[in-house]
Amino acid sequence: MTRTRVLAALVMGPSAILAILFLPTRWMAAIAALMFLVGLWEWLKLAEIEDTLSRTVLLLLNLALMVVLTWASRSTSGFSPALFQIVSLVGAAWWLVALLWLRFYSFASDHQTWARLFKLAAGTLAIVPAWCALCLIHSDNFTAQGGFQENLWRQHLWLLTALAIVWAADSGAYFAGRAFGRHKLAPRISPNKTVEGLLGGLVSGLVVGLLGGWLAGVQASQLGALALVSVTTVLVSVVGDLFESLLKRHVGAKDSGNLIPGHGGILDRIDSVIAALPVFLIGRELLGF
């Protein structure tokens, strides 16, 4: 299993980096939409929508929402980011609600229709804003300063930085938890996560965030703001990870799927990312780096 996981990671990692750095945003948005919608398909299964037709209809409705947002964002000057920003803000606010949901573990766990409705709404609030945020961070012509970016590679590097913060935090938490983990973080939801692991993830995410920002050309005076956004991004990514674990606990599932050899489902790989992206985008825009 370990060999399979490593081989899958060696394929996925470089492919993702190359796509982020060199694909135009329209292609990056299409690939991300496909990946996120596959993750949503798995989310719907965890929400106990067993009927394939029902899941297909719900998936197409979310796809239609993405298309409508894109169509409505057209303007005479090209692309207006306002709608994408609003949806990203709604997504970031949703993860605060999700944190409260984690506190009340048993909420919507009784397999009733009303519980499914809450989880369906949660899926849309997680996936669509994350996609909007990804598009804005990667955007070929929109920057946090509201201007045009001459060096597209550097602009695309911001998306890689956001993702690398999450990836580094995940790895840092794993190794720190293995080496020093003593105090459980959320034993009822994810017994293997520890406070020490969280601290290791925070340090790793912070270091990678600062390094990515330096490569992207952030000024020395903005490092404090970047550090704050990096730490906040890590914390929210943990909420995303825990929330998916909560969904799996409610239905007794180990993984969200089996699409990726040795890694489970797509949602297992993007649960932290979908929470982190709206927060990273908003922090970057508010603090102006």
Short mmCIF file of C-alpha atoms in Angstrom, two decimals:
data_model
loop_
_atom_site.label_atom_id
_atom_site.label_comp_id
_atom_site.label_asym_id
_atom_site.label_seq_id
_atom_site.Cartn_x
_atom_site.Cartn_y
_atom_site.Cartn_z
CA MET A 1 0.00 0.00 0.00
CA THR A 2 2.81 2.42 0.85
CA ARG A 3 4.44 1.79 -2.54
CA THR A 4 1.14 2.45 -4.29
CA ARG A 5 0.65 5.70 -2.36
CA VAL A 6 4.14 6.90 -3.23
CA LEU A 7 3.76 6.08 -6.93
CA ALA A 8 0.40 7.83 -7.08
CA ALA A 9 1.85 10.89 -5.33
CA LEU A 10 4.82 10.97 -7.74
CA VAL A 11 2.36 11.16 -10.64
CA MET A 12 -0.14 13.57 -9.11
CA GLY A 13 2.29 16.03 -7.55
CA PRO A 14 4.36 17.06 -10.60
CA SER A 15 1.26 17.00 -12.82
CA ALA A 16 -0.56 19.42 -10.50
CA ILE A 17 2.43 21.77 -10.27
CA LEU A 18 2.93 21.90 -14.04
CA ALA A 19 -0.77 22.52 -14.62
CA ILE A 20 -0.88 25.35 -12.08
CA LEU A 21 2.21 27.12 -13.38
CA PHE A 22 1.73 26.82 -17.12
CA LEU A 23 -1.96 26.37 -17.98
CA PRO A 24 -4.11 29.42 -18.77
CA THR A 25 -6.72 30.12 -16.13
CA ARG A 26 -9.63 28.98 -18.31
CA TRP A 27 -8.07 25.52 -18.58
CA MET A 28 -7.08 25.48 -14.93
CA ALA A 29 -10.66 26.42 -14.02
CA ALA A 30 -12.04 23.59 -16.15
CA ILE A 31 -9.71 20.99 -14.62
CA ALA A 32 -10.44 22.26 -11.11
CA ALA A 33 -14.19 22.18 -11.76
CA LEU A 34 -13.94 18.56 -12.86
CA MET A 35 -11.88 17.56 -9.82
CA PHE A 36 -14.06 19.48 -7.37
CA LEU A 37 -17.25 18.03 -8.85
CA VAL A 38 -15.86 14.50 -8.50
CA GLY A 39 -15.18 15.42 -4.87
CA LEU A 40 -18.76 16.66 -4.58
CA TRP A 41 -20.01 13.36 -6.02
CA GLU A 42 -18.24 11.60 -3.16
CA TRP A 43 -19.58 14.19 -0.69
CA LEU A 44 -23.13 13.41 -1.86
CA LYS A 45 -22.51 9.73 -1.23
CA LEU A 46 -21.33 10.53 2.32
CA ALA A 47 -24.54 12.58 2.66
CA GLU A 48 -26.37 9.29 1.96
CA ILE A 49 -27.68 10.17 -1.49
CA GLU A 50 -27.46 6.60 -2.72
CA ASP A 51 -29.51 6.94 -5.90
CA THR A 52 -27.23 7.57 -8.89
CA LEU A 53 -29.81 9.64 -10.76
CA SER A 54 -30.37 11.93 -7.78
CA ARG A 55 -26.66 12.44 -7.33
CA THR A 56 -26.23 13.16 -11.04
CA VAL A 57 -28.97 15.81 -10.97
CA LEU A 58 -27.48 17.47 -7.89
CA LEU A 59 -24.04 17.43 -9.48
CA LEU A 60 -25.35 19.02 -12.67
CA LEU A 61 -27.07 21.74 -10.63
CA ASN A 62 -23.74 22.64 -9.03
CA LEU A 63 -22.06 22.61 -12.43
CA ALA A 64 -24.81 24.91 -13.73
CA LEU A 65 -24.14 27.27 -10.82
CA MET A 66 -20.46 27.46 -11.83
CA VAL A 67 -21.45 28.15 -15.43
CA VAL A 68 -23.94 30.85 -14.42
CA LEU A 69 -21.36 32.55 -12.19
CA THR A 70 -18.87 32.57 -15.07
CA TRP A 71 -21.45 33.91 -17.54
CA ALA A 72 -22.66 36.61 -15.13
CA SER A 73 -19.08 37.76 -14.50
CA ARG A 74 -18.53 38.79 -18.10
CA SER A 75 -18.19 42.51 -18.70
CA THR A 76 -17.31 44.88 -21.53
CA SER A 77 -13.74 45.00 -20.23
CA GLY A 78 -13.42 41.21 -19.95
CA PHE A 79 -13.94 39.63 -16.54
CA SER A 80 -15.48 41.19 -13.45
CA PRO A 81 -14.39 39.38 -10.26
CA ALA A 82 -17.14 40.75 -8.00
CA LEU A 83 -19.42 37.69 -8.05
CA PHE A 84 -16.53 35.28 -7.55
CA GLN A 85 -15.33 37.38 -4.61
CA ILE A 86 -18.78 37.40 -2.98
CA VAL A 87 -19.15 33.63 -3.36
CA SER A 88 -15.64 33.12 -1.95
CA LEU A 89 -16.56 35.27 1.05
CA VAL A 90 -19.70 33.21 1.61
CA GLY A 91 -17.54 30.08 1.48
CA ALA A 92 -15.13 31.42 4.09
CA ALA A 93 -18.08 32.30 6.35
CA TRP A 94 -19.44 28.78 5.90
CA TRP A 95 -16.31 27.25 7.40
CA LEU A 96 -16.93 29.24 10.60
CA VAL A 97 -20.34 27.56 10.76
CA ALA A 98 -18.64 24.22 10.06
CA LEU A 99 -16.41 24.80 13.09
CA LEU A 100 -19.56 25.10 15.19
CA TRP A 101 -20.92 21.92 13.59
CA LEU A 102 -17.76 20.09 14.66
CA ARG A 103 -18.46 21.20 18.22
CA PHE A 104 -21.88 19.54 18.08
CA TYR A 105 -20.75 16.23 16.67
CA SER A 106 -24.15 14.51 16.53
CA PHE A 107 -25.92 17.25 14.58
CA ALA A 108 -27.48 15.81 11.36
CA SER A 109 -26.16 12.33 12.12
CA ASP A 110 -29.50 10.52 12.36
CA HIS A 111 -29.82 9.61 8.65
CA GLN A 112 -33.10 11.54 8.24
CA THR A 113 -34.09 13.64 5.22
CA TRP A 114 -33.52 16.93 7.02
CA ALA A 115 -29.97 15.81 7.89
CA ARG A 116 -29.27 15.06 4.23
CA LEU A 117 -30.49 18.52 3.25
CA PHE A 118 -28.01 20.17 5.62
CA LYS A 119 -25.18 18.09 4.21
CA LEU A 120 -26.23 18.80 0.62
CA ALA A 121 -26.17 22.55 1.30
CA ALA A 122 -22.82 22.15 3.03
CA GLY A 123 -21.41 20.43 -0.07
CA THR A 124 -22.33 23.33 -2.33
CA LEU A 125 -21.05 25.89 0.19
CA ALA A 126 -17.74 24.02 0.34
CA ILE A 127 -17.15 23.21 -3.33
CA VAL A 128 -18.42 26.18 -5.35
CA PRO A 129 -16.71 28.94 -3.29
CA ALA A 130 -13.45 26.96 -3.31
CA TRP A 131 -13.62 26.79 -7.11
CA CYS A 132 -14.32 30.53 -7.33
CA ALA A 133 -11.37 31.29 -5.05
CA LEU A 134 -9.06 29.03 -7.04
CA CYS A 135 -10.01 30.81 -10.26
CA LEU A 136 -9.33 34.25 -8.77
CA ILE A 137 -6.01 33.29 -7.21
CA HIS A 138 -4.82 31.78 -10.49
CA SER A 139 -6.42 34.44 -12.69
CA ASP A 140 -4.43 35.60 -15.71
CA ASN A 141 -5.53 39.20 -15.47
CA PHE A 142 -6.89 39.88 -11.99
CA THR A 143 -4.58 40.54 -9.09
CA ALA A 144 -5.15 41.53 -5.50
CA GLN A 145 -4.09 45.06 -6.45
CA GLY A 146 -6.75 45.19 -9.19
CA GLY A 147 -4.33 45.45 -12.09
CA PHE A 148 -2.77 43.33 -14.80
CA GLN A 149 0.04 40.95 -14.08
CA GLU A 150 2.82 40.97 -16.62
CA ASN A 151 4.47 37.85 -15.30
CA LEU A 152 1.75 35.20 -15.45
CA TRP A 153 4.06 32.54 -14.02
CA ARG A 154 4.46 34.61 -10.86
CA GLN A 155 0.71 35.17 -10.62
CA HIS A 156 0.07 31.46 -10.99
CA LEU A 157 2.67 30.85 -8.30
CA TRP A 158 0.24 32.29 -5.75
CA LEU A 159 -2.12 29.37 -6.29
CA LEU A 160 0.76 26.95 -5.91
CA THR A 161 1.70 28.73 -2.68
CA ALA A 162 -1.83 28.40 -1.31
CA LEU A 163 -1.90 24.69 -2.09
CA ALA A 164 1.65 24.12 -0.86
CA ILE A 165 0.73 25.65 2.50
CA VAL A 166 -1.97 23.01 2.90
CA TRP A 167 0.22 20.18 1.64
CA ALA A 168 3.09 21.19 3.93
CA ALA A 169 0.76 21.54 6.91
CA ASP A 170 -0.64 18.07 6.27
CA SER A 171 2.84 16.52 6.08
CA GLY A 172 4.14 18.52 9.04
CA ALA A 173 1.17 17.48 11.15
CA TYR A 174 1.68 13.82 10.23
CA PHE A 175 5.35 13.70 11.17
CA ALA A 176 5.03 15.91 14.26
CA GLY A 177 2.07 13.87 15.44
CA ARG A 178 3.97 10.61 14.94
CA ALA A 179 7.00 11.91 16.81
CA PHE A 180 5.48 14.03 19.58
CA GLY A 181 1.72 13.45 19.59
CA ARG A 182 0.34 13.08 23.10
CA HIS A 183 -2.80 15.21 23.29
CA LYS A 184 -5.77 14.36 21.07
CA LEU A 185 -7.16 17.21 19.01
CA ALA A 186 -10.63 15.83 18.20
CA PRO A 187 -10.73 12.20 19.38
CA ARG A 188 -14.37 11.61 18.54
CA ILE A 189 -13.98 12.83 14.96
CA SER A 190 -10.40 11.92 14.05
CA PRO A 191 -8.60 9.93 16.77
CA ASN A 192 -5.17 10.14 15.11
CA LYS A 193 -4.97 13.95 15.07
CA THR A 194 -3.10 15.58 17.93
CA VAL A 195 -2.43 19.08 19.22
CA GLU A 196 1.28 18.50 18.65
CA GLY A 197 0.55 17.53 15.07
CA LEU A 198 -1.45 20.73 14.60
CA LEU A 199 1.49 22.78 15.87
CA GLY A 200 3.84 20.94 13.51
CA GLY A 201 1.47 21.66 10.66
CA LEU A 202 1.31 25.34 11.56
CA VAL A 203 5.10 25.64 11.51
CA SER A 204 5.42 23.78 8.21
CA GLY A 205 2.64 25.76 6.56
CA LEU A 206 4.09 29.05 7.76
CA VAL A 207 7.56 28.27 6.43
CA VAL A 208 6.24 27.17 3.04
CA GLY A 209 3.91 30.18 2.87
CA LEU A 210 6.76 32.61 3.45
CA LEU A 211 8.95 30.81 0.93
CA GLY A 212 6.20 30.83 -1.69
CA GLY A 213 5.51 34.49 -1.07
CA TRP A 214 9.19 35.31 -1.48
CA LEU A 215 9.26 33.47 -4.81
CA ALA A 216 6.11 35.31 -5.87
CA GLY A 217 7.77 38.66 -5.15
CA VAL A 218 6.17 39.70 -1.85
CA GLN A 219 7.83 42.73 -0.22
CA ALA A 220 9.61 42.50 3.13
CA SER A 221 7.03 44.85 4.66
CA GLN A 222 4.29 42.37 3.73
CA LEU A 223 5.83 39.29 5.33
CA GLY A 224 3.88 39.78 8.53
CA ALA A 225 0.60 39.86 6.62
CA LEU A 226 1.63 36.80 4.63
CA ALA A 227 2.53 34.96 7.85
CA LEU A 228 -0.89 35.77 9.32
CA VAL A 229 -2.70 34.55 6.22
CA SER A 230 -0.57 31.38 6.08
CA VAL A 231 -1.34 30.47 9.70
CA THR A 232 -5.04 31.20 9.25
CA THR A 233 -5.08 29.13 6.07
CA VAL A 234 -3.58 26.15 7.92
CA LEU A 235 -6.11 26.42 10.74
CA VAL A 236 -9.06 26.53 8.36
CA SER A 237 -7.63 23.64 6.32
CA VAL A 238 -7.75 21.55 9.50
CA VAL A 239 -11.44 22.42 9.86
CA GLY A 240 -12.01 21.15 6.31
CA ASP A 241 -10.18 17.93 7.06
CA LEU A 242 -12.10 17.38 10.28
CA PHE A 243 -15.44 18.12 8.65
CA GLU A 244 -14.92 15.44 6.03
CA SER A 245 -13.92 13.07 8.82
CA LEU A 246 -17.18 13.98 10.55
CA LEU A 247 -19.18 13.08 7.43
CA LYS A 248 -17.38 9.74 7.20
CA ARG A 249 -17.94 9.01 10.88
CA HIS A 250 -21.65 9.63 10.52
CA VAL A 251 -21.94 6.92 7.86
CA GLY A 252 -19.15 4.61 9.02
CA ALA A 253 -16.92 5.14 5.96
CA LYS A 254 -13.14 4.88 6.00
CA ASP A 255 -12.54 6.77 2.73
CA SER A 256 -14.69 8.99 0.54
CA GLY A 257 -13.97 6.71 -2.44
CA ASN A 258 -11.31 4.58 -4.09
CA LEU A 259 -10.51 6.56 -7.22
CA ILE A 260 -6.86 7.27 -6.33
CA PRO A 261 -4.75 4.15 -5.69
CA GLY A 262 -3.60 4.10 -2.09
CA HIS A 263 -5.13 7.51 -1.34
CA GLY A 264 -8.86 6.87 -1.23
CA GLY A 265 -11.17 9.29 -3.00
CA ILE A 266 -10.75 12.75 -4.48
CA LEU A 267 -12.51 14.33 -1.51
CA ASP A 268 -9.95 12.74 0.80
CA ARG A 269 -7.27 14.69 -1.10
CA ILE A 270 -9.06 18.05 -1.38
CA ASP A 271 -10.96 18.31 1.93
CA SER A 272 -8.36 20.67 3.41
CA VAL A 273 -7.88 22.57 0.15
CA ILE A 274 -11.52 23.48 -0.37
CA ALA A 275 -11.60 25.08 3.08
CA ALA A 276 -8.27 26.85 2.69
CA LEU A 277 -8.67 28.50 -0.73
CA PRO A 278 -11.41 31.05 0.07
CA VAL A 279 -9.62 32.10 3.25
CA PHE A 280 -6.26 32.50 1.48
CA LEU A 281 -7.88 34.57 -1.27
CA ILE A 282 -9.71 36.89 1.13
CA GLY A 283 -6.66 37.31 3.35
CA ARG A 284 -4.49 38.13 0.36
CA GLU A 285 -6.93 40.70 -0.97
CA LEU A 286 -7.63 42.34 2.38
CA LEU A 287 -3.96 42.60 3.33
CA GLY A 288 -2.81 43.53 -0.18
CA PHE A 289 0.10 41.26 -1.06
#
